PDB file of C-alpha atoms in Angstrom:
ATOM      1  CA  MET A 567      87.755  26.392  21.482  1.00 48.00           C
ATOM      2  CA  ALA A 568      87.519  23.418  23.878  1.00 48.00           C
ATOM      3  CA  ASN A 569      83.935  24.325  24.757  1.00 56.00           C
ATOM      4  CA  LEU A 570      83.025  24.521  21.071  1.00 49.00           C
ATOM      5  CA  LEU A 571      84.450  21.076  20.430  1.00 51.00           C
ATOM      6  CA  GLN A 572      82.570  19.626  23.380  1.00 56.00           C
ATOM      7  CA  THR A 573      79.208  21.085  22.286  1.00 60.00           C
ATOM      8  CA  PRO A 574      77.386  18.601  20.028  1.00 68.00           C
ATOM      9  CA  LEU A 575      76.001  19.937  16.775  1.00 70.00           C
ATOM     10  CA  PRO A 576      72.203  19.918  16.439  1.00 77.00           C
ATOM     11  CA  VAL A 577      70.723  17.074  14.371  1.00 83.00           C
ATOM     12  CA  LEU A 578      68.757  17.873  11.231  1.00 88.00           C
ATOM     13  CA  ASP A 579      65.228  16.468  11.249  1.00 89.00           C
ATOM     14  CA  ASN A 580      64.308  14.444   8.147  1.00 87.00           C
ATOM     15  CA  ASP A 581      60.666  15.540   8.327  1.00 88.00           C
ATOM     16  CA  ILE A 582      61.735  19.176   8.196  1.00 91.00           C
ATOM     17  CA  LEU A 583      64.145  18.429   5.367  1.00 91.00           C
ATOM     18  CA  ARG A 584      61.288  16.830   3.399  1.00 88.00           C
ATOM     19  CA  THR A 585      59.265  19.989   3.876  1.00 91.00           C
ATOM     20  CA  PHE A 586      62.237  22.105   2.798  1.00 92.00           C
ATOM     21  CA  VAL A 587      62.685  20.021  -0.388  1.00 89.00           C
ATOM     22  CA  ALA A 588      58.952  20.170  -1.100  1.00 87.00           C
ATOM     23  CA  ILE A 589      59.007  23.984  -0.939  1.00 89.00           C
ATOM     24  CA  SER A 590      62.003  24.172  -3.265  1.00 88.00           C
ATOM     25  CA  GLU A 591      60.291  21.868  -5.779  1.00 83.00           C
ATOM     26  CA  SER A 592      56.808  23.400  -5.651  1.00 81.00           C
ATOM     27  CA  GLY A 593      57.932  27.015  -5.401  1.00 84.00           C
ATOM     28  CA  SER A 594      55.451  27.823  -2.654  1.00 85.00           C
ATOM     29  CA  PHE A 595      54.727  27.129   1.000  1.00 87.00           C
ATOM     30  CA  SER A 596      51.080  26.275   0.259  1.00 84.00           C
ATOM     31  CA  GLY A 597      52.041  23.775  -2.431  1.00 80.00           C
ATOM     32  CA  ALA A 598      54.539  22.134  -0.095  1.00 84.00           C
ATOM     33  CA  ALA A 599      51.925  22.005   2.680  1.00 84.00           C
ATOM     34  CA  GLU A 600      49.665  19.892   0.467  1.00 77.00           C
ATOM     35  CA  THR A 601      52.562  17.631  -0.534  1.00 75.00           C
ATOM     36  CA  VAL A 602      53.658  16.870   3.042  1.00 80.00           C
ATOM     37  CA  PHE A 603      50.097  16.945   4.449  1.00 78.00           C
ATOM     38  CA  ARG A 604      50.613  19.805   6.856  1.00 85.00           C
ATOM     39  CA  THR A 605      48.998  23.199   7.235  1.00 88.00           C
ATOM     40  CA  PRO A 606      50.792  26.213   5.707  1.00 86.00           C
ATOM     41  CA  SER A 607      51.377  27.607   9.198  1.00 89.00           C
ATOM     42  CA  ALA A 608      53.007  24.331  10.297  1.00 90.00           C
ATOM     43  CA  VAL A 609      55.255  24.431   7.219  1.00 90.00           C
ATOM     44  CA  SER A 610      56.270  28.005   8.023  1.00 91.00           C
ATOM     45  CA  MET A 611      57.110  27.024  11.597  1.00 93.00           C
ATOM     46  CA  GLN A 612      59.251  24.118  10.371  1.00 93.00           C
ATOM     47  CA  ILE A 613      61.274  26.378   8.058  1.00 93.00           C
ATOM     48  CA  LYS A 614      61.640  29.033  10.762  1.00 92.00           C
ATOM     49  CA  ARG A 615      63.016  26.352  13.088  1.00 92.00           C
ATOM     50  CA  LEU A 616      65.401  25.083  10.399  1.00 93.00           C
ATOM     51  CA  GLU A 617      66.682  28.589   9.616  1.00 92.00           C
ATOM     52  CA  GLU A 618      67.239  29.273  13.315  1.00 92.00           C
ATOM     53  CA  GLN A 619      69.046  25.958  13.671  1.00 91.00           C
ATOM     54  CA  LEU A 620      71.376  26.709  10.759  1.00 91.00           C
ATOM     55  CA  GLY A 621      71.684  30.437  11.387  1.00 91.00           C
ATOM     56  CA  VAL A 622      70.945  31.356   7.743  1.00 93.00           C
ATOM     57  CA  SER A 623      68.020  32.377   5.552  1.00 93.00           C
ATOM     58  CA  LEU A 624      66.976  29.632   3.164  1.00 93.00           C
ATOM     59  CA  PHE A 625      64.321  31.355   1.054  1.00 92.00           C
ATOM     60  CA  VAL A 626      63.667  34.739  -0.503  1.00 90.00           C
ATOM     61  CA  ARG A 627      59.927  35.388  -0.367  1.00 84.00           C
ATOM     62  CA  ASP A 628      57.876  37.845  -2.378  1.00 77.00           C
ATOM     63  CA  ALA A 629      54.173  38.237  -3.073  1.00 69.00           C
ATOM     64  CA  ARG A 630      54.072  35.614  -5.843  1.00 72.00           C
ATOM     65  CA  SER A 631      56.916  33.172  -5.401  1.00 76.00           C
ATOM     66  CA  VAL A 632      59.537  31.635  -3.174  1.00 87.00           C
ATOM     67  CA  ARG A 633      63.097  31.015  -4.296  1.00 89.00           C
ATOM     68  CA  LEU A 634      66.175  29.574  -2.650  1.00 92.00           C
ATOM     69  CA  THR A 635      68.987  31.707  -1.304  1.00 92.00           C
ATOM     70  CA  HIS A 636      72.577  30.629  -1.930  1.00 93.00           C
ATOM     71  CA  SER A 637      72.527  28.885   1.468  1.00 93.00           C
ATOM     72  CA  GLY A 638      69.239  27.247   0.513  1.00 92.00           C
ATOM     73  CA  GLU A 639      70.738  25.866  -2.693  1.00 92.00           C
ATOM     74  CA  THR A 640      73.631  24.423  -0.711  1.00 92.00           C
ATOM     75  CA  LEU A 641      71.280  22.799   1.793  1.00 93.00           C
ATOM     76  CA  LEU A 642      69.075  21.385  -0.979  1.00 91.00           C
ATOM     77  CA  ASN A 643      71.937  19.272  -2.254  1.00 90.00           C
ATOM     78  CA  TYR A 644      72.626  17.895   1.224  1.00 89.00           C
ATOM     79  CA  ALA A 645      68.913  17.396   1.979  1.00 89.00           C
ATOM     80  CA  ARG A 646      68.269  15.310  -1.105  1.00 86.00           C
ATOM     81  CA  ARG A 647      71.306  13.128  -0.404  1.00 86.00           C
ATOM     82  CA  MET A 648      70.354  12.678   3.268  1.00 88.00           C
ATOM     83  CA  LEU A 649      66.754  11.768   2.462  1.00 83.00           C
ATOM     84  CA  ALA A 650      67.821   9.345  -0.266  1.00 78.00           C
ATOM     85  CA  LEU A 651      70.241   7.636   2.124  1.00 81.00           C
ATOM     86  CA  SER A 652      67.576   7.488   4.839  1.00 80.00           C
ATOM     87  CA  ASN A 653      65.079   5.924   2.435  1.00 70.00           C
ATOM     88  CA  GLU A 654      67.676   3.428   1.254  1.00 69.00           C
ATOM     89  CA  ALA A 655      68.504   2.411   4.815  1.00 73.00           C
ATOM     90  CA  MET A 656      64.838   1.995   5.785  1.00 70.00           C
ATOM     91  CA  SER A 657      64.153  -0.057   2.672  1.00 63.00           C
ATOM     92  CA  ARG A 658      67.203  -2.243   3.343  1.00 66.00           C
ATOM     93  CA  PHE A 659      65.700  -3.429   6.639  1.00 66.00           C
ATOM     94  CA  ARG A 660      61.958  -3.218   5.953  1.00 66.00           C
ATOM     95  CA  HIS A 661      62.009  -4.561   2.367  1.00 61.00           C
ATOM     96  CA  PRO A 662      65.294  -6.471   2.014  1.00 56.00           C
ATOM     97  CA  GLU A 663      64.036  -8.703  -0.807  1.00 66.00           C
ATOM     98  CA  MET A 664      62.378  -5.988  -2.897  1.00 71.00           C
ATOM     99  CA  HIS A 665      64.597  -5.820  -5.961  1.00 82.00           C
ATOM    100  CA  GLY A 666      63.711  -6.039  -9.624  1.00 89.00           C
ATOM    101  CA  VAL A 667      61.880  -4.357 -12.494  1.00 92.00           C
ATOM    102  CA  VAL A 668      58.163  -3.641 -12.919  1.00 94.00           C
ATOM    103  CA  ARG A 669      56.785  -2.664 -16.341  1.00 95.00           C
ATOM    104  CA  LEU A 670      54.011  -0.090 -15.929  1.00 96.00           C
ATOM    105  CA  GLY A 671      51.809   1.375 -18.647  1.00 95.00           C
ATOM    106  CA  ALA A 672      49.853   4.635 -18.522  1.00 93.00           C
ATOM    107  CA  THR A 673      47.995   7.003 -20.799  1.00 88.00           C
ATOM    108  CA  ASP A 674      49.575  10.324 -21.680  1.00 86.00           C
ATOM    109  CA  ASP A 675      47.487  12.468 -19.332  1.00 82.00           C
ATOM    110  CA  ILE A 676      48.252  10.214 -16.360  1.00 86.00           C
ATOM    111  CA  GLY A 677      51.903   9.952 -17.327  1.00 86.00           C
ATOM    112  CA  GLU A 678      52.300  13.716 -17.471  1.00 82.00           C
ATOM    113  CA  ARG A 679      50.128  14.967 -14.655  1.00 78.00           C
ATOM    114  CA  ILE A 680      49.967  12.222 -12.021  1.00 82.00           C
ATOM    115  CA  LEU A 681      52.525   9.463 -12.481  1.00 88.00           C
ATOM    116  CA  PRO A 682      55.757  11.396 -11.723  1.00 87.00           C
ATOM    117  CA  THR A 683      54.683  12.070  -8.141  1.00 83.00           C
ATOM    118  CA  ILE A 684      53.623   8.444  -7.618  1.00 88.00           C
ATOM    119  CA  LEU A 685      56.885   7.085  -8.999  1.00 89.00           C
ATOM    120  CA  LYS A 686      58.982   9.504  -6.999  1.00 84.00           C
ATOM    121  CA  ARG A 687      57.378   8.419  -3.745  1.00 81.00           C
ATOM    122  CA  PHE A 688      57.626   4.765  -4.727  1.00 86.00           C
ATOM    123  CA  ALA A 689      61.332   5.125  -5.514  1.00 84.00           C
ATOM    124  CA  GLU A 690      61.889   6.688  -2.109  1.00 79.00           C
ATOM    125  CA  ALA A 691      60.181   3.746  -0.382  1.00 79.00           C
ATOM    126  CA  PHE A 692      61.595   0.996  -2.624  1.00 84.00           C
ATOM    127  CA  PRO A 693      64.935   2.161  -4.054  1.00 82.00           C
ATOM    128  CA  GLY A 694      65.763  -1.404  -5.135  1.00 83.00           C
ATOM    129  CA  VAL A 695      62.764  -1.612  -7.482  1.00 88.00           C
ATOM    130  CA  MET A 696      62.970  -0.058 -10.948  1.00 91.00           C
ATOM    131  CA  VAL A 697      59.728   0.932 -12.671  1.00 94.00           C
ATOM    132  CA  ASP A 698      59.902   1.087 -16.468  1.00 95.00           C
ATOM    133  CA  VAL A 699      57.051   3.200 -17.875  1.00 95.00           C
ATOM    134  CA  THR A 700      55.390   2.931 -21.289  1.00 94.00           C
ATOM    135  CA  ILE A 701      53.076   5.728 -22.465  1.00 90.00           C
ATOM    136  CA  ASP A 702      50.401   4.804 -25.021  1.00 88.00           C
ATOM    137  CA  ASN A 703      46.665   5.139 -25.583  1.00 83.00           C
ATOM    138  CA  SER A 704      44.330   2.733 -23.812  1.00 83.00           C
ATOM    139  CA  VAL A 705      43.934   0.494 -26.869  1.00 83.00           C
ATOM    140  CA  GLY A 706      47.694   0.125 -27.247  1.00 87.00           C
ATOM    141  CA  LEU A 707      48.181  -0.474 -23.534  1.00 90.00           C
ATOM    142  CA  ARG A 708      45.628  -3.278 -23.501  1.00 90.00           C
ATOM    143  CA  ARG A 709      47.415  -4.905 -26.419  1.00 91.00           C
ATOM    144  CA  ARG A 710      50.823  -4.632 -24.729  1.00 94.00           C
ATOM    145  CA  LEU A 711      49.351  -6.137 -21.564  1.00 93.00           C
ATOM    146  CA  SER A 712      47.844  -9.101 -23.418  1.00 91.00           C
ATOM    147  CA  GLU A 713      51.203  -9.669 -25.117  1.00 93.00           C
ATOM    148  CA  GLN A 714      52.906  -9.774 -21.689  1.00 93.00           C
ATOM    149  CA  ARG A 715      54.969  -6.676 -22.462  1.00 94.00           C
ATOM    150  CA  LEU A 716      53.546  -4.908 -19.403  1.00 96.00           C
ATOM    151  CA  ASP A 717      52.992  -6.098 -15.848  1.00 95.00           C
ATOM    152  CA  LEU A 718      50.173  -3.654 -15.089  1.00 95.00           C
ATOM    153  CA  THR A 719      48.693  -0.554 -16.652  1.00 95.00           C
ATOM    154  CA  LEU A 720      46.474   2.415 -15.899  1.00 93.00           C
ATOM    155  CA  LEU A 721      43.695   2.837 -18.473  1.00 89.00           C
ATOM    156  CA  ASN A 722      41.074   5.445 -19.294  1.00 84.00           C
ATOM    157  CA  SER A 723      37.634   3.913 -19.748  1.00 81.00           C
ATOM    158  CA  GLY A 724      34.438   5.569 -20.907  1.00 70.00           C
ATOM    159  CA  LYS A 725      30.983   4.634 -19.716  1.00 61.00           C
ATOM    160  CA  GLY A 726      30.132   1.025 -20.409  1.00 55.00           C
ATOM    161  CA  ALA A 727      33.675   0.292 -21.583  1.00 54.00           C
ATOM    162  CA  SER A 728      35.172  -1.103 -18.376  1.00 52.00           C
ATOM    163  CA  ASP A 729      35.740  -4.805 -17.830  1.00 61.00           C
ATOM    164  CA  GLU A 730      35.399  -6.947 -14.740  1.00 61.00           C
ATOM    165  CA  GLU A 731      39.073  -7.890 -14.765  1.00 79.00           C
ATOM    166  CA  SER A 732      40.218  -4.325 -14.154  1.00 86.00           C
ATOM    167  CA  GLU A 733      40.124  -2.397 -10.871  1.00 89.00           C
ATOM    168  CA  LEU A 734      38.427   0.977 -10.528  1.00 88.00           C
ATOM    169  CA  ILE A 735      40.917   3.585  -9.266  1.00 88.00           C
ATOM    170  CA  LEU A 736      39.116   6.861  -9.921  1.00 85.00           C
ATOM    171  CA  ARG A 737      35.836   8.086 -11.422  1.00 85.00           C
ATOM    172  CA  GLU A 738      36.244  11.609 -12.747  1.00 84.00           C
ATOM    173  CA  ARG A 739      33.973  14.147 -14.480  1.00 88.00           C
ATOM    174  CA  LEU A 740      34.829  15.351 -17.970  1.00 90.00           C
ATOM    175  CA  VAL A 741      34.518  19.075 -18.713  1.00 93.00           C
ATOM    176  CA  TRP A 742      34.889  21.367 -21.696  1.00 95.00           C
ATOM    177  CA  VAL A 743      37.729  23.875 -21.418  1.00 95.00           C
ATOM    178  CA  GLY A 744      38.800  26.875 -23.425  1.00 95.00           C
ATOM    179  CA  ALA A 745      41.324  29.652 -22.953  1.00 95.00           C
ATOM    180  CA  SER A 746      40.499  32.108 -20.183  1.00 93.00           C
ATOM    181  CA  CYS A 747      38.473  34.932 -21.772  1.00 93.00           C
ATOM    182  CA  GLY A 748      38.814  33.071 -25.083  1.00 94.00           C
ATOM    183  CA  THR A 749      36.489  33.026 -28.091  1.00 95.00           C
ATOM    184  CA  ALA A 750      37.103  29.619 -29.663  1.00 95.00           C
ATOM    185  CA  HIS A 751      33.789  28.318 -28.284  1.00 95.00           C
ATOM    186  CA  THR A 752      31.868  30.983 -30.264  1.00 94.00           C
ATOM    187  CA  LYS A 753      33.061  29.770 -33.662  1.00 95.00           C
ATOM    188  CA  ASP A 754      30.983  27.695 -36.056  1.00 92.00           C
ATOM    189  CA  PRO A 755      31.798  24.927 -36.606  1.00 95.00           C
ATOM    190  CA  LEU A 756      33.255  24.479 -33.150  1.00 95.00           C
ATOM    191  CA  PRO A 757      37.036  23.893 -33.287  1.00 95.00           C
ATOM    192  CA  VAL A 758      37.918  20.981 -30.998  1.00 93.00           C
ATOM    193  CA  SER A 759      41.273  19.624 -29.880  1.00 91.00           C
ATOM    194  CA  MET A 760      40.994  15.860 -29.430  1.00 85.00           C
ATOM    195  CA  TRP A 761      43.019  12.744 -29.051  1.00 75.00           C
ATOM    196  CA  GLU A 762      43.165   9.939 -31.566  1.00 66.00           C
ATOM    197  CA  GLN A 763      40.316   7.541 -32.290  1.00 64.00           C
ATOM    198  CA  GLY A 764      39.540   5.225 -29.392  1.00 60.00           C
ATOM    199  CA  CYS A 765      40.061   7.818 -26.650  1.00 72.00           C
ATOM    200  CA  SER A 766      37.256   7.771 -24.077  1.00 74.00           C
ATOM    201  CA  TRP A 767      37.366  11.577 -23.775  1.00 80.00           C
ATOM    202  CA  ARG A 768      36.919  11.945 -27.533  1.00 82.00           C
ATOM    203  CA  ASN A 769      34.085   9.410 -27.698  1.00 81.00           C
ATOM    204  CA  GLU A 770      32.118  11.185 -24.994  1.00 85.00           C
ATOM    205  CA  ALA A 771      32.609  14.608 -26.610  1.00 89.00           C
ATOM    206  CA  VAL A 772      31.576  13.447 -30.087  1.00 89.00           C
ATOM    207  CA  GLU A 773      28.495  11.681 -28.733  1.00 89.00           C
ATOM    208  CA  LYS A 774      27.293  14.722 -26.787  1.00 91.00           C
ATOM    209  CA  LEU A 775      27.946  17.192 -29.631  1.00 93.00           C
ATOM    210  CA  THR A 776      26.041  14.933 -32.015  1.00 92.00           C
ATOM    211  CA  GLU A 777      23.119  14.640 -29.590  1.00 91.00           C
ATOM    212  CA  VAL A 778      22.659  18.430 -29.409  1.00 91.00           C
ATOM    213  CA  GLY A 779      23.371  18.996 -33.105  1.00 92.00           C
ATOM    214  CA  ARG A 780      26.401  21.228 -32.537  1.00 93.00           C
ATOM    215  CA  ALA A 781      28.593  21.330 -35.657  1.00 94.00           C
ATOM    216  CA  TYR A 782      32.288  20.801 -34.933  1.00 94.00           C
ATOM    217  CA  ARG A 783      35.603  20.166 -36.612  1.00 93.00           C
ATOM    218  CA  VAL A 784      38.709  18.474 -35.232  1.00 91.00           C
ATOM    219  CA  ALA A 785      41.120  21.408 -35.325  1.00 91.00           C
ATOM    220  CA  TYR A 786      43.923  19.578 -33.516  1.00 86.00           C
ATOM    221  CA  MET A 787      44.280  15.815 -33.240  1.00 85.00           C
ATOM    222  CA  SER A 788      47.108  14.370 -31.207  1.00 77.00           C
ATOM    223  CA  ALA A 789      47.894  11.491 -28.872  1.00 70.00           C
ATOM    224  CA  THR A 790      49.628  13.880 -26.467  1.00 75.00           C
ATOM    225  CA  THR A 791      47.970  16.137 -23.919  1.00 78.00           C
ATOM    226  CA  MET A 792      50.715  18.718 -24.443  1.00 80.00           C
ATOM    227  CA  VAL A 793      49.421  19.507 -27.946  1.00 82.00           C
ATOM    228  CA  GLN A 794      45.831  19.441 -26.784  1.00 84.00           C
ATOM    229  CA  ARG A 795      46.558  21.887 -23.976  1.00 85.00           C
ATOM    230  CA  ALA A 796      48.620  24.155 -26.250  1.00 89.00           C
ATOM    231  CA  ALA A 797      45.710  24.471 -28.665  1.00 91.00           C
ATOM    232  CA  VAL A 798      43.377  25.423 -25.821  1.00 93.00           C
ATOM    233  CA  LEU A 799      45.728  27.953 -24.224  1.00 92.00           C
ATOM    234  CA  SER A 800      46.291  29.573 -27.631  1.00 94.00           C
ATOM    235  CA  ASP A 801      42.493  29.944 -28.032  1.00 95.00           C
ATOM    236  CA  LEU A 802      42.596  27.880 -31.209  1.00 94.00           C
ATOM    237  CA  ALA A 803      40.185  25.228 -29.953  1.00 94.00           C
ATOM    238  CA  VAL A 804      38.214  23.912 -27.012  1.00 95.00           C
ATOM    239  CA  ALA A 805      38.815  20.444 -25.581  1.00 93.00           C
ATOM    240  CA  PRO A 806      37.127  17.773 -23.456  1.00 91.00           C
ATOM    241  CA  ILE A 807      39.390  16.911 -20.528  1.00 87.00           C
ATOM    242  CA  ALA A 808      39.222  15.483 -17.023  1.00 85.00           C
ATOM    243  CA  SER A 809      38.353  18.057 -14.391  1.00 85.00           C
ATOM    244  CA  TYR A 810      41.606  17.345 -12.520  1.00 79.00           C
ATOM    245  CA  TYR A 811      43.524  18.409 -15.651  1.00 81.00           C
ATOM    246  CA  VAL A 812      42.202  21.984 -15.712  1.00 86.00           C
ATOM    247  CA  SER A 813      45.145  24.343 -15.238  1.00 83.00           C
ATOM    248  CA  ASP A 814      45.951  28.052 -15.128  1.00 85.00           C
ATOM    249  CA  GLY A 815      44.940  29.855 -18.300  1.00 90.00           C
ATOM    250  CA  MET A 816      41.961  27.542 -18.845  1.00 93.00           C
ATOM    251  CA  GLU A 817      38.281  28.205 -18.284  1.00 93.00           C
ATOM    252  CA  VAL A 818      35.613  25.542 -17.794  1.00 94.00           C
ATOM    253  CA  LEU A 819      32.832  25.954 -20.368  1.00 94.00           C
ATOM    254  CA  GLY A 820      29.243  24.751 -20.185  1.00 91.00           C
ATOM    255  CA  GLU A 821      25.715  25.190 -21.431  1.00 90.00           C
ATOM    256  CA  GLU A 822      25.939  28.992 -21.223  1.00 90.00           C
ATOM    257  CA  GLU A 823      28.661  28.799 -23.871  1.00 91.00           C
ATOM    258  CA  GLY A 824      26.587  26.403 -25.979  1.00 90.00           C
ATOM    259  CA  LEU A 825      28.439  23.253 -24.996  1.00 94.00           C
ATOM    260  CA  PRO A 826      26.662  20.114 -23.771  1.00 93.00           C
ATOM    261  CA  GLU A 827      27.367  18.691 -20.344  1.00 92.00           C
ATOM    262  CA  LEU A 828      29.782  15.775 -20.456  1.00 91.00           C
ATOM    263  CA  GLY A 829      29.604  12.656 -18.338  1.00 86.00           C
ATOM    264  CA  PHE A 830      32.210  10.738 -16.390  1.00 86.00           C
ATOM    265  CA  TYR A 831      35.112   8.507 -17.263  1.00 83.00           C
ATOM    266  CA  GLU A 832      37.125   6.081 -15.192  1.00 87.00           C
ATOM    267  CA  ILE A 833      40.775   5.405 -14.521  1.00 89.00           C
ATOM    268  CA  ARG A 834      41.198   1.668 -14.080  1.00 90.00           C
ATOM    269  CA  LEU A 835      44.105  -0.567 -13.138  1.00 93.00           C
ATOM    270  CA  LYS A 836      44.600  -3.786 -15.090  1.00 93.00           C
ATOM    271  CA  PHE A 837      47.145  -6.548 -14.457  1.00 94.00           C
ATOM    272  CA  SER A 838      48.865  -9.105 -16.633  1.00 91.00           C
ATOM    273  CA  GLU A 839      48.670 -12.806 -15.790  1.00 85.00           C
ATOM    274  CA  GLN A 840      52.005 -12.602 -13.952  1.00 81.00           C
ATOM    275  CA  ARG A 841      51.247 -10.789 -10.694  1.00 85.00           C
ATOM    276  CA  GLY A 842      53.979 -10.983  -8.068  1.00 86.00           C
ATOM    277  CA  GLU A 843      55.092  -9.094  -4.971  1.00 87.00           C
ATOM    278  CA  LEU A 844      56.808  -6.270  -6.878  1.00 90.00           C
ATOM    279  CA  VAL A 845      53.771  -5.657  -9.068  1.00 92.00           C
ATOM    280  CA  GLU A 846      51.523  -5.562  -6.006  1.00 90.00           C
ATOM    281  CA  ALA A 847      53.833  -3.016  -4.363  1.00 89.00           C
ATOM    282  CA  VAL A 848      53.508  -0.692  -7.368  1.00 92.00           C
ATOM    283  CA  ALA A 849      49.743  -1.238  -7.438  1.00 92.00           C
ATOM    284  CA  ASP A 850      49.494  -0.332  -3.733  1.00 89.00           C
ATOM    285  CA  ALA A 851      51.441   2.884  -4.377  1.00 88.00           C
ATOM    286  CA  ILE A 852      48.996   3.794  -7.149  1.00 90.00           C
ATOM    287  CA  ARG A 853      45.944   3.046  -4.987  1.00 89.00           C
ATOM    288  CA  HIS A 854      47.407   5.102  -2.146  1.00 84.00           C
ATOM    289  CA  ALA A 855      48.119   8.066  -4.427  1.00 82.00           C
ATOM    290  CA  PHE A 856      44.553   8.155  -5.726  1.00 79.00           C
ATOM    291  CA  ARG A 857      42.977   8.382  -2.307  1.00 69.00           C
ATOM    292  CA  PRO A 858      40.980  11.647  -2.106  1.00 51.00           C
ATOM    293  CA  ALA A 859      43.200  13.385   0.482  1.00 37.00           C
ATOM    294  CA  GLU A 860      46.386  12.641  -1.456  1.00 41.00           C
ATOM    295  CA  ARG A 861      44.866  13.325  -4.846  1.00 44.00           C
ATOM    296  CA  GLN A 862      43.989  16.864  -3.789  1.00 41.00           C
ATOM    297  CA  ALA A 863      47.611  17.480  -2.877  1.00 37.00           C
ATOM    298  CA  ARG A 864      48.958  15.843  -6.008  1.00 41.00           C
ATOM    299  CA  VAL A 865      47.003  17.800  -8.600  1.00 39.00           C
ATOM    300  CA  ALA A 866      46.950  21.184  -6.878  1.00 36.00           C
TER     301      ALA A 866
END
């Protein structure tokens, strides 16, 4: 017993705990590898080391998924608390004055697909800064910004619609999508799921369909990408979306399916007149997240 008391317990490594949490949240080792910017083999070695250190199995693996064991669920609770405390401590010394609220706007597609990961990482780095998010279309976001109800906003801009006062974050190709092995694209008129008037994706799609003389009808019109995607996955309509937004169950359609090639659109960052240190910190987090290496991990 005396020897056991004199033997120090091993220390858990925060980097390995981050990998462990990433696996539990993504449900796969490959997904976690992209999140923590390591190779799948390196991730596997980290978890093997952690399991050996704890003397328990943390995951049940099968051909399609990874799930936590009972011991893994117990560790997950501790890991999240330890990482949160570590982030809080680092922020306390590295950013002692960073406290306050930033009002951020975003379009629905960005708010659903991209923003949660950005905000999660920002909260880990700056736990004293609260980011309040408003989701609206680009027209509404510009209005809120001009009325000083937002500090900064991410906007979708079509070709020729950008302004010099905004900052280019990403230029992305638009594509037509339909359900995998679907038939919606064969119907006449073409059933299309679109956003409301003023959406850059909609404007590009309507222009190209008109140019080639393809008859269409707006089968689903909504300001939310959830409805748009549901219509596509149900094979009720096709839709113009950003290439990063293509997901399982969707198929990219093109000229072979009688659909015209679409162009590009831009995601731009625009600021209000009041632009302080907190706003710049959020802007830097957004710029960092849209770098090519990180973007690949984020949208995988």
